[in-house]
Amino acid sequence: MPARHVLAIDQGTTSTRAIVFDATARPVATAQRELPQIYPSPGWVEHDPEEIWRATVAVCREALAQAGLDAAAIAGIGITNQRETTIVWDRETGKPVYNAIVWQDRRTAERCAELKAAELEPEFTQRTGLVLDPYFSGTKLAWILDNVPGARAQAEADKLAFGTVESFLLWRLTGGERHASDATNASRTLLYNIRSQRWDLDLLRLLEIPHTLLPEVVDCAGDFGTTTPDLFGAPIPVLGMAGDQQAATVGQACLKPGMVKSTYGTGCFALLNTGTTAVRSKHRLLTTIAYRLNGTTTYALEGSIFVAGAAVQWLRDGLKLIAKSADVEALADAARPGHGVVMVPAFVGLGAPYWDPDARGALLGLTRDTGPAEIAQAALDSVCFQTRDLVEAMKADGAAIDALRVDGGMVANSPLMQRLADTLGVPVDRPTVTETTALGAALLAGLQAGLFPSLEDIAATWQLDHAFTPREAAASRDQRYAGWQDAVKRVRSGA
């Protein structure tokens, strides 16, 4: 029997999942484990790489068992991952020299400020498409080399390897045979020239990072090696890799210029396909790689929001207003109309289009009768307002946005999706498969395996579940948005 299934590894910020998809891109089995968060200091966020690895192997085995399949039935593995999260490990032992520094981590804000003060940001932006912000991997990697005893000497002796999560997983899956990263993840490091498609030696010198640490950069679909037989009973080829937001772009079939998707997980990330042109934003969006196939690069404009679902987690774990995240919908529905509460969830600073790592969160417009329901609705509204910030920036950069394709855990909340459409003033399209991050990884692996012969075949797998059309009058939505803009001004650093 030919192998007709694909195993997708979706290693995210708060959980690790494995999903088995069949040859029609339908999910047939899922396994998931929550990933513990580590907060060593204010603004610092870490993960245990060994926990990531253990969970990855466990959920893959669970998903295969649940599907009733063995390794021989799997045509390939696709990997997608939380981007920018930085891991450095020993080449001989494979052991990390420090915890993974998560994309949300702010410890390198001062270093980024120093580089900005030296007027180096235009150089980084021209070459990488990114801004100088602690969000990205480059300054995290430099921090590890400078602060972990012996790390810099080991790196200069070519004894260490750097990678984002997909690179670390590929190394472990292949028993150390392959040290590689795909072009989308490489484009998020502050070290990769997205125009010349190679590691930028000038930027490496500026950050004092040895070139030998870095992985080989490959296309998003290809032959990345095979898993060691002990993991799943027999070797399985690894055939696809992409960062989570780029994988979701593929999973949402946003494969033509002008198409845009927005993913709602821990954060929110909107990507606008710009084709083979690397458009430079004039409104503080990122220029990034959407995917690279057969050596041809497709670019995107991206808006990155650091806190979306994380705001709901804060209501649950910090304020104890809800017992589980799904309870937020009913609580928010009980809010008083016109309560005027605005929440700016700048817990780790503000992302696009502000890029203010020193901004801090706030609740504004509180009155004596403000209660949990109003705070819950303000948290959900903040997701809509932040998305409008991104859409407005894309429009200002010349994009004509006819609809927004949405995915991620939050989009199951239909009232929230209606609120999003009302806030944006454009239709919001929810697909039948909302776990499009894992789907995109599976489609990339399936493309390489021949299960999906072309991008057109991938596009044909996308199906609409529900279209949310705007109902709110333009004057009302604009008035609400103006209140949000005022609130943001109040929490900006230096305000």
Coordinates of C-alpha atoms in Angstrom, one line a residue:
M1 CA 0.0 0.0 0.0
P2 CA 1.4 3.4 -0.9
A3 CA 1.9 5.9 1.8
R4 CA -1.2 8.3 1.7
H5 CA -1.0 10.2 4.9
V6 CA 1.1 13.1 6.2
L7 CA 2.2 13.7 9.8
A8 CA 2.3 17.4 10.8
I9 CA 4.3 18.6 13.8
D10 CA 2.9 21.9 15.1
Q11 CA 5.3 23.1 17.8
G12 CA 3.6 26.3 19.2
T13 CA 4.2 28.7 22.0
T14 CA 1.7 27.2 24.4
S15 CA 1.4 23.6 23.1
T16 CA 2.9 20.9 21.0
R17 CA 0.6 19.1 18.5
A18 CA 0.8 16.4 16.0
I19 CA -2.0 15.9 13.4
V20 CA -2.3 13.2 10.8
F21 CA -3.8 14.3 7.5
D22 CA -5.0 12.1 4.7
A23 CA -4.5 12.6 1.0
T24 CA -7.5 15.0 0.8
A25 CA -6.0 17.3 3.5
R26 CA -8.5 16.1 6.0
P27 CA -7.3 15.7 9.7
V28 CA -7.9 12.2 10.9
A29 CA -6.0 12.2 14.3
T30 CA -4.7 14.8 16.7
A31 CA -2.6 14.7 19.8
Q32 CA -1.6 17.7 21.9
R33 CA 0.4 18.5 25.0
E34 CA 0.6 21.9 26.8
L35 CA 4.0 23.5 27.0
P36 CA 5.0 25.0 30.4
Q37 CA 6.1 28.6 30.3
I38 CA 9.1 29.8 32.2
Y39 CA 9.4 33.4 33.4
P40 CA 12.8 33.9 35.1
S41 CA 12.6 37.7 35.3
P42 CA 10.0 40.4 34.3
G43 CA 9.8 40.5 30.5
W44 CA 11.7 37.2 30.1
V45 CA 10.0 34.2 28.6
E46 CA 11.7 30.8 28.1
H47 CA 10.9 27.2 27.2
D48 CA 12.7 24.0 28.1
P49 CA 14.0 22.6 24.7
E50 CA 14.1 19.0 26.2
E51 CA 10.4 19.4 27.1
I52 CA 9.7 20.5 23.5
W53 CA 11.5 17.4 22.2
R54 CA 9.8 15.0 24.6
A55 CA 6.4 16.4 23.8
T56 CA 7.1 16.3 20.1
V57 CA 7.9 12.6 20.1
A58 CA 5.0 11.8 22.4
V59 CA 2.3 13.5 20.4
C60 CA 3.6 12.0 17.1
R61 CA 3.4 8.6 18.6
E62 CA -0.1 9.3 20.0
A63 CA -1.4 10.7 16.8
L64 CA -0.2 7.7 14.8
A65 CA -1.7 5.3 17.3
Q66 CA -5.0 7.1 17.3
A67 CA -5.1 7.0 13.5
G68 CA -4.2 3.3 13.5
L69 CA -1.2 3.9 11.3
D70 CA 2.4 2.9 11.4
A71 CA 5.4 4.7 10.0
A72 CA 5.1 3.0 6.6
A73 CA 1.7 4.7 6.0
I74 CA 3.3 8.2 6.4
A75 CA 4.5 9.8 3.1
G76 CA 6.3 12.5 5.0
I77 CA 6.5 14.8 8.0
G78 CA 5.9 18.5 7.8
I79 CA 7.2 20.7 10.6
T80 CA 5.8 24.1 11.6
N81 CA 6.9 26.1 14.7
Q82 CA 6.8 29.1 16.9
R83 CA 9.1 31.5 15.0
E84 CA 12.0 33.5 16.4
T85 CA 12.3 31.3 19.5
T86 CA 16.1 30.7 19.8
I87 CA 17.9 27.6 20.8
V88 CA 21.7 26.9 20.9
W89 CA 23.0 23.4 21.4
D90 CA 26.2 21.4 21.6
R91 CA 27.0 19.8 18.2
E92 CA 28.5 16.7 19.8
T93 CA 25.9 15.9 22.5
G94 CA 22.8 17.7 21.0
K95 CA 22.2 19.2 24.5
P96 CA 21.0 22.8 24.7
V97 CA 23.4 25.2 26.4
Y98 CA 20.5 27.3 27.7
N99 CA 16.7 27.3 27.7
A100 CA 14.9 28.4 24.5
I101 CA 14.4 32.1 24.5
V102 CA 10.9 32.7 23.3
W103 CA 9.8 35.2 20.7
Q104 CA 7.9 37.1 23.3
D105 CA 11.0 37.7 25.4
R106 CA 12.1 41.3 25.9
R107 CA 15.5 40.9 27.5
T108 CA 17.4 42.4 24.5
A109 CA 15.4 45.6 24.3
E110 CA 18.4 47.6 25.5
R111 CA 20.7 46.1 22.8
C112 CA 18.1 46.9 20.1
A113 CA 17.9 50.5 21.4
E114 CA 21.8 50.7 21.2
L115 CA 21.7 49.5 17.6
K116 CA 19.0 52.1 16.8
A117 CA 20.9 54.8 18.5
A118 CA 23.9 53.9 16.2
E119 CA 21.5 54.5 13.3
L120 CA 21.7 50.9 12.1
E121 CA 18.0 50.1 11.9
P122 CA 17.8 51.1 8.2
E123 CA 20.6 48.7 7.3
F124 CA 18.9 45.8 9.1
T125 CA 15.5 46.7 7.5
Q126 CA 16.9 47.0 4.0
R127 CA 18.6 43.6 4.2
T128 CA 16.2 41.6 6.4
G129 CA 12.8 43.3 6.0
L130 CA 12.6 43.5 9.8
V131 CA 12.8 46.2 12.4
L132 CA 15.2 46.3 15.4
D133 CA 13.1 44.7 18.1
P134 CA 13.8 42.0 20.7
Y135 CA 11.1 39.9 19.0
F136 CA 13.6 38.5 16.5
S137 CA 16.3 35.8 17.0
G138 CA 19.5 37.7 16.3
T139 CA 19.8 39.6 19.5
K140 CA 18.6 36.6 21.5
L141 CA 21.4 34.5 20.0
A142 CA 24.0 37.2 20.8
W143 CA 22.7 37.3 24.4
I144 CA 23.2 33.6 24.8
L145 CA 26.8 33.9 23.5
D146 CA 27.5 36.8 25.8
N147 CA 25.8 35.5 29.0
V148 CA 26.1 31.7 29.1
P149 CA 29.6 30.8 30.5
G150 CA 31.8 29.4 27.8
A151 CA 29.3 29.7 25.0
R152 CA 31.2 32.3 22.9
A153 CA 34.4 30.3 23.1
Q154 CA 32.6 27.1 22.1
A155 CA 30.8 28.8 19.3
E156 CA 34.1 30.2 17.9
A157 CA 35.5 26.7 18.1
D158 CA 32.6 25.4 16.0
K159 CA 31.2 23.3 18.8
L160 CA 27.7 24.9 19.0
A161 CA 24.8 25.1 16.6
F162 CA 22.0 27.6 16.5
G163 CA 18.5 27.2 15.3
T164 CA 14.9 28.1 15.7
V165 CA 12.6 25.4 16.9
E166 CA 12.1 23.6 13.5
S167 CA 15.9 23.4 13.1
F168 CA 16.3 21.9 16.6
L169 CA 13.6 19.4 15.9
L170 CA 15.0 18.4 12.5
W171 CA 18.4 17.9 14.1
R172 CA 16.9 15.6 16.8
L173 CA 14.6 13.8 14.4
T174 CA 17.5 13.0 12.1
G175 CA 19.9 12.0 14.8
G176 CA 22.1 15.1 14.2
E177 CA 22.4 14.3 10.5
R178 CA 20.8 17.5 9.3
H179 CA 21.3 21.1 10.5
A180 CA 19.0 23.1 8.4
S181 CA 16.3 25.8 8.5
D182 CA 13.8 26.8 5.9
A183 CA 13.8 30.2 4.2
T184 CA 10.7 31.5 6.2
N185 CA 12.3 30.8 9.6
A186 CA 15.6 32.2 8.5
S187 CA 13.9 35.4 7.4
R188 CA 12.9 36.0 11.0
T189 CA 16.4 36.0 12.6
L190 CA 17.7 39.6 11.7
L191 CA 20.6 37.7 10.1
Y192 CA 19.2 36.6 6.7
N193 CA 19.3 38.8 3.6
I194 CA 15.9 38.1 2.1
R195 CA 16.9 39.6 -1.3
S196 CA 20.2 37.8 -1.8
Q197 CA 18.8 34.7 0.0
R198 CA 21.9 34.1 2.2
W199 CA 23.1 34.7 5.7
D200 CA 24.3 38.3 5.8
L201 CA 28.0 38.5 6.9
D202 CA 27.8 42.2 7.6
L203 CA 24.9 41.8 10.0
L204 CA 26.6 38.8 11.6
R205 CA 29.7 41.0 12.3
L206 CA 27.5 43.7 13.8
L207 CA 26.0 41.3 16.2
E208 CA 29.3 39.4 16.7
I209 CA 27.8 36.0 15.7
P210 CA 30.1 33.4 14.1
H211 CA 28.8 32.2 10.8
T212 CA 29.6 28.5 11.7
L213 CA 26.7 28.5 14.2
L214 CA 24.1 28.8 11.5
P215 CA 22.0 26.2 9.7
E216 CA 21.8 25.6 6.0
V217 CA 18.8 27.4 4.5
V218 CA 16.5 25.3 2.3
D219 CA 13.2 25.6 0.5
C220 CA 10.0 24.9 2.4
A221 CA 9.4 21.6 0.6
G222 CA 12.3 19.2 -0.1
D223 CA 14.1 16.2 1.2
F224 CA 15.3 17.2 4.7
G225 CA 16.5 13.7 5.8
T226 CA 14.7 10.9 7.6
T227 CA 13.8 10.2 11.2
T228 CA 15.9 7.7 13.1
P229 CA 14.2 4.3 13.2
D230 CA 13.9 4.1 17.0
L231 CA 11.5 7.1 17.1
F232 CA 8.5 5.7 15.2
G233 CA 9.4 2.1 14.4
A234 CA 10.8 2.9 10.9
P235 CA 12.3 5.9 9.2
I236 CA 9.9 8.6 7.9
P237 CA 11.1 11.3 5.5
V238 CA 10.9 15.0 6.6
L239 CA 9.6 16.8 3.6
G240 CA 8.2 20.2 4.7
M241 CA 9.1 23.1 7.0
A242 CA 7.8 26.6 7.5
G243 CA 7.3 29.0 10.4
D244 CA 3.8 28.9 11.8
Q245 CA 2.5 32.1 10.2
Q246 CA 3.9 31.1 6.8
A247 CA 2.5 27.6 7.1
A248 CA -0.9 29.1 7.9
T249 CA -0.6 31.2 4.8
V250 CA -0.2 28.0 2.8
G251 CA -2.9 26.3 4.7
Q252 CA -5.3 29.2 4.0
A253 CA -4.4 28.9 0.3
C254 CA -3.3 32.6 0.2
L255 CA -1.2 31.8 -2.7
K256 CA -1.9 34.7 -5.0
P257 CA -0.7 38.4 -4.5
G258 CA -3.3 40.4 -2.6
M259 CA -4.6 37.5 -0.5
V260 CA -4.4 38.0 3.2
K261 CA -4.8 35.8 6.3
S262 CA -4.8 36.4 10.0
T263 CA -4.0 33.8 12.6
Y264 CA -5.3 34.1 16.1
G265 CA -3.3 32.1 18.6
T266 CA -1.1 33.4 21.5
G267 CA -0.5 36.4 19.3
C268 CA -2.1 37.5 16.0
F269 CA -0.2 37.6 12.7
A270 CA -1.6 38.9 9.4
L271 CA 0.3 38.1 6.2
L272 CA -0.4 39.7 2.8
N273 CA 0.9 37.8 -0.2
T274 CA 3.0 40.2 -2.4
G275 CA 4.2 37.7 -4.9
T276 CA 7.8 37.7 -6.1
T277 CA 8.2 41.4 -5.1
A278 CA 9.7 42.2 -1.7
V279 CA 7.5 45.2 -0.9
R280 CA 9.0 47.6 1.6
S281 CA 6.4 49.0 3.9
K282 CA 6.2 52.7 4.7
H283 CA 3.9 52.0 7.7
R284 CA 6.0 49.8 9.9
L285 CA 5.0 46.4 8.6
L286 CA 7.6 43.7 8.1
T287 CA 8.7 42.5 4.7
T288 CA 9.2 38.7 5.0
I289 CA 9.3 35.5 3.0
A290 CA 5.9 33.8 2.6
Y291 CA 7.4 30.6 1.2
R292 CA 10.2 29.4 -1.1
L293 CA 9.6 26.5 -3.5
N294 CA 11.9 25.2 -6.1
G295 CA 14.2 28.1 -5.5
T296 CA 11.5 30.7 -6.2
T297 CA 10.7 33.1 -3.3
T298 CA 7.3 34.5 -2.6
Y299 CA 7.2 37.4 -0.3
A300 CA 4.7 38.9 2.1
L301 CA 4.0 42.0 4.2
E302 CA 3.4 41.0 7.8
G303 CA 1.8 42.6 10.8
S304 CA 2.7 41.0 14.1
I305 CA 0.6 41.4 17.3
F306 CA 2.1 39.9 20.4
V307 CA -1.0 39.4 22.5
A308 CA -4.3 38.0 21.2
G309 CA -5.2 34.7 22.8
A310 CA -2.7 35.5 25.5
A311 CA -5.1 38.2 26.7
V312 CA -7.8 35.5 27.3
Q313 CA -5.2 33.4 29.1
W314 CA -4.5 36.4 31.4
L315 CA -8.2 36.7 32.2
R316 CA -8.2 33.0 33.1
D317 CA -4.8 32.6 34.9
G318 CA -4.0 36.1 36.1
L319 CA -7.4 37.6 37.0
K320 CA -9.2 34.3 37.5
L321 CA -12.3 35.8 35.8
I322 CA -13.0 32.5 33.9
A323 CA -12.3 28.9 34.6
K324 CA -11.4 28.0 31.0
S325 CA -10.6 30.1 27.9
A326 CA -13.9 29.0 26.1
D327 CA -15.9 30.7 28.9
V328 CA -14.8 34.2 27.7
E329 CA -17.5 34.3 25.0
A330 CA -20.4 34.0 27.4
L331 CA -18.9 36.4 29.9
A332 CA -18.2 39.1 27.2
D333 CA -21.8 38.7 25.9
A334 CA -23.0 39.9 29.3
A335 CA -21.2 43.2 29.1
R336 CA -23.2 46.5 29.3
P337 CA -23.7 48.1 25.9
G338 CA -21.6 51.2 25.5
H339 CA -19.5 50.6 28.6
G340 CA -16.5 52.4 27.2
V341 CA -13.8 50.1 28.7
V342 CA -10.7 49.7 26.5
M343 CA -7.9 47.2 27.1
V344 CA -4.5 47.7 25.5
P345 CA -2.8 44.3 26.1
A346 CA 0.8 45.6 25.8
F347 CA 2.1 43.0 28.3
V348 CA 5.3 42.5 26.4
G349 CA 5.2 45.9 24.5
L350 CA 3.5 46.6 21.3
G351 CA 4.2 45.0 17.9
A352 CA 3.2 46.3 14.5
P353 CA 2.8 49.0 13.5
Y354 CA 4.1 50.7 16.8
W355 CA 7.1 48.5 17.6
D356 CA 7.3 49.9 21.2
P357 CA 8.9 47.3 23.4
D358 CA 8.6 49.6 26.5
A359 CA 4.9 50.2 26.2
R360 CA 2.9 48.5 29.0
G361 CA -0.7 47.2 29.2
A362 CA -3.6 49.2 30.6
L363 CA -7.4 49.1 31.2
L364 CA -8.9 52.5 30.5
G365 CA -12.4 53.9 30.9
L366 CA -13.2 52.1 34.1
T367 CA -16.2 53.2 36.2
R368 CA -17.7 52.0 39.4
D369 CA -20.0 49.6 37.6
T370 CA -17.2 48.1 35.5
G371 CA -17.2 44.3 36.1
P372 CA -15.7 41.1 34.7
A373 CA -18.0 41.1 31.7
E374 CA -16.8 44.5 30.5
I375 CA -13.2 43.6 31.0
A376 CA -13.7 40.3 29.1
Q377 CA -15.3 42.2 26.2
A378 CA -12.5 44.8 26.2
A379 CA -10.0 42.0 25.9
L380 CA -11.7 40.5 22.9
D381 CA -12.2 44.0 21.3
S382 CA -8.5 44.6 21.7
V383 CA -7.9 41.7 19.2
C384 CA -10.2 43.3 16.7
F385 CA -8.7 46.8 17.1
Q386 CA -5.1 45.5 16.8
T387 CA -6.1 43.6 13.6
R388 CA -7.6 46.9 12.2
D389 CA -4.2 48.6 13.0
L390 CA -2.6 46.0 10.7
V391 CA -5.3 46.2 8.0
E392 CA -5.1 50.0 7.9
A393 CA -1.3 49.8 7.5
M394 CA -1.6 47.4 4.7
K395 CA -4.1 49.6 3.0
A396 CA -1.8 52.6 3.4
D397 CA 0.9 50.5 1.7
G398 CA -1.4 50.1 -1.3
A399 CA -3.2 46.9 -0.6
A400 CA -6.8 46.4 -1.6
I401 CA -8.2 44.0 1.0
D402 CA -11.5 42.5 -0.1
A403 CA -11.7 39.8 2.6
L404 CA -9.7 38.4 5.5
R405 CA -9.2 34.7 5.9
V406 CA -8.9 33.8 9.6
D407 CA -7.7 30.8 11.5
G408 CA -6.4 29.7 14.9
G409 CA -8.0 28.7 18.2
M410 CA -9.9 32.0 18.7
V411 CA -11.9 31.9 15.4
A412 CA -14.3 29.3 16.8
N413 CA -15.8 32.2 18.7
S414 CA -18.4 33.3 16.2
P415 CA -19.5 36.5 18.0
L416 CA -15.9 37.5 18.1
M417 CA -15.5 36.9 14.3
Q418 CA -18.6 39.0 13.7
R419 CA -17.2 41.8 15.9
L420 CA -13.9 41.5 13.9
A421 CA -15.8 42.0 10.6
D422 CA -17.7 45.0 12.1
T423 CA -14.4 46.5 13.3
L424 CA -12.6 46.1 10.0
G425 CA -15.5 46.8 7.7
V426 CA -14.5 43.9 5.4
P427 CA -15.8 40.3 5.3
V428 CA -14.1 37.7 7.5
D429 CA -13.9 34.2 6.0
R430 CA -13.5 31.2 8.4
P431 CA -12.5 27.9 6.7
T432 CA -13.7 24.4 7.6
V433 CA -10.2 23.5 8.8
T434 CA -9.1 26.2 11.3
E435 CA -5.9 24.5 12.3
T436 CA -4.3 25.9 9.2
T437 CA -0.8 26.1 10.7
A438 CA -0.5 22.3 10.9
L439 CA -2.4 22.0 7.6
G440 CA 0.1 24.2 5.9
A441 CA 3.0 22.0 7.1
A442 CA 1.2 18.9 5.9
L443 CA 0.5 20.5 2.5
L444 CA 4.1 21.4 2.0
A445 CA 5.2 17.8 2.9
G446 CA 2.4 16.5 0.7
L447 CA 3.6 18.7 -2.2
Q448 CA 7.0 17.2 -2.0
A449 CA 5.6 13.7 -1.6
G450 CA 3.5 14.1 -4.7
L451 CA 0.1 13.8 -2.9
F452 CA -0.6 17.4 -4.1
P453 CA 1.0 17.9 -7.5
S454 CA 0.9 21.7 -7.6
L455 CA -0.1 24.9 -5.7
E456 CA -3.3 24.9 -7.6
D457 CA -4.1 21.5 -6.1
I458 CA -3.3 22.9 -2.6
A459 CA -5.6 25.9 -3.3
A460 CA -8.4 23.5 -4.2
T461 CA -8.4 22.0 -0.7
W462 CA -9.5 25.2 0.9
Q463 CA -13.2 25.3 1.9
L464 CA -15.3 28.0 3.4
D465 CA -17.1 27.3 6.7
H466 CA -18.7 30.7 7.3
A467 CA -18.4 34.3 5.9
F468 CA -19.0 37.1 8.5
T469 CA -20.1 40.3 6.8
P470 CA -19.9 43.7 8.4
R471 CA -23.2 44.9 10.0
E472 CA -22.1 47.9 12.0
A473 CA -22.4 51.4 10.5
A474 CA -19.1 52.9 9.4
A475 CA -19.5 55.9 11.8
S476 CA -19.9 53.6 14.8
R477 CA -16.9 51.4 14.0
D478 CA -14.7 54.5 13.4
Q479 CA -15.8 56.0 16.7
R480 CA -14.9 52.8 18.6
Y481 CA -11.6 52.6 16.7
A482 CA -10.8 56.3 17.6
G483 CA -11.2 55.3 21.3
W484 CA -8.7 52.5 20.8
Q485 CA -6.2 54.8 19.1
D486 CA -6.5 57.3 22.0
A487 CA -5.9 54.5 24.5
V488 CA -2.8 53.3 22.6
K489 CA -1.3 56.8 22.7
R490 CA -1.7 56.8 26.5
V491 CA 0.3 53.6 27.0
R492 CA 3.1 54.3 24.6
S493 CA 6.6 54.6 26.2
G494 CA 7.3 58.3 26.8
A495 CA 3.7 59.2 26.6

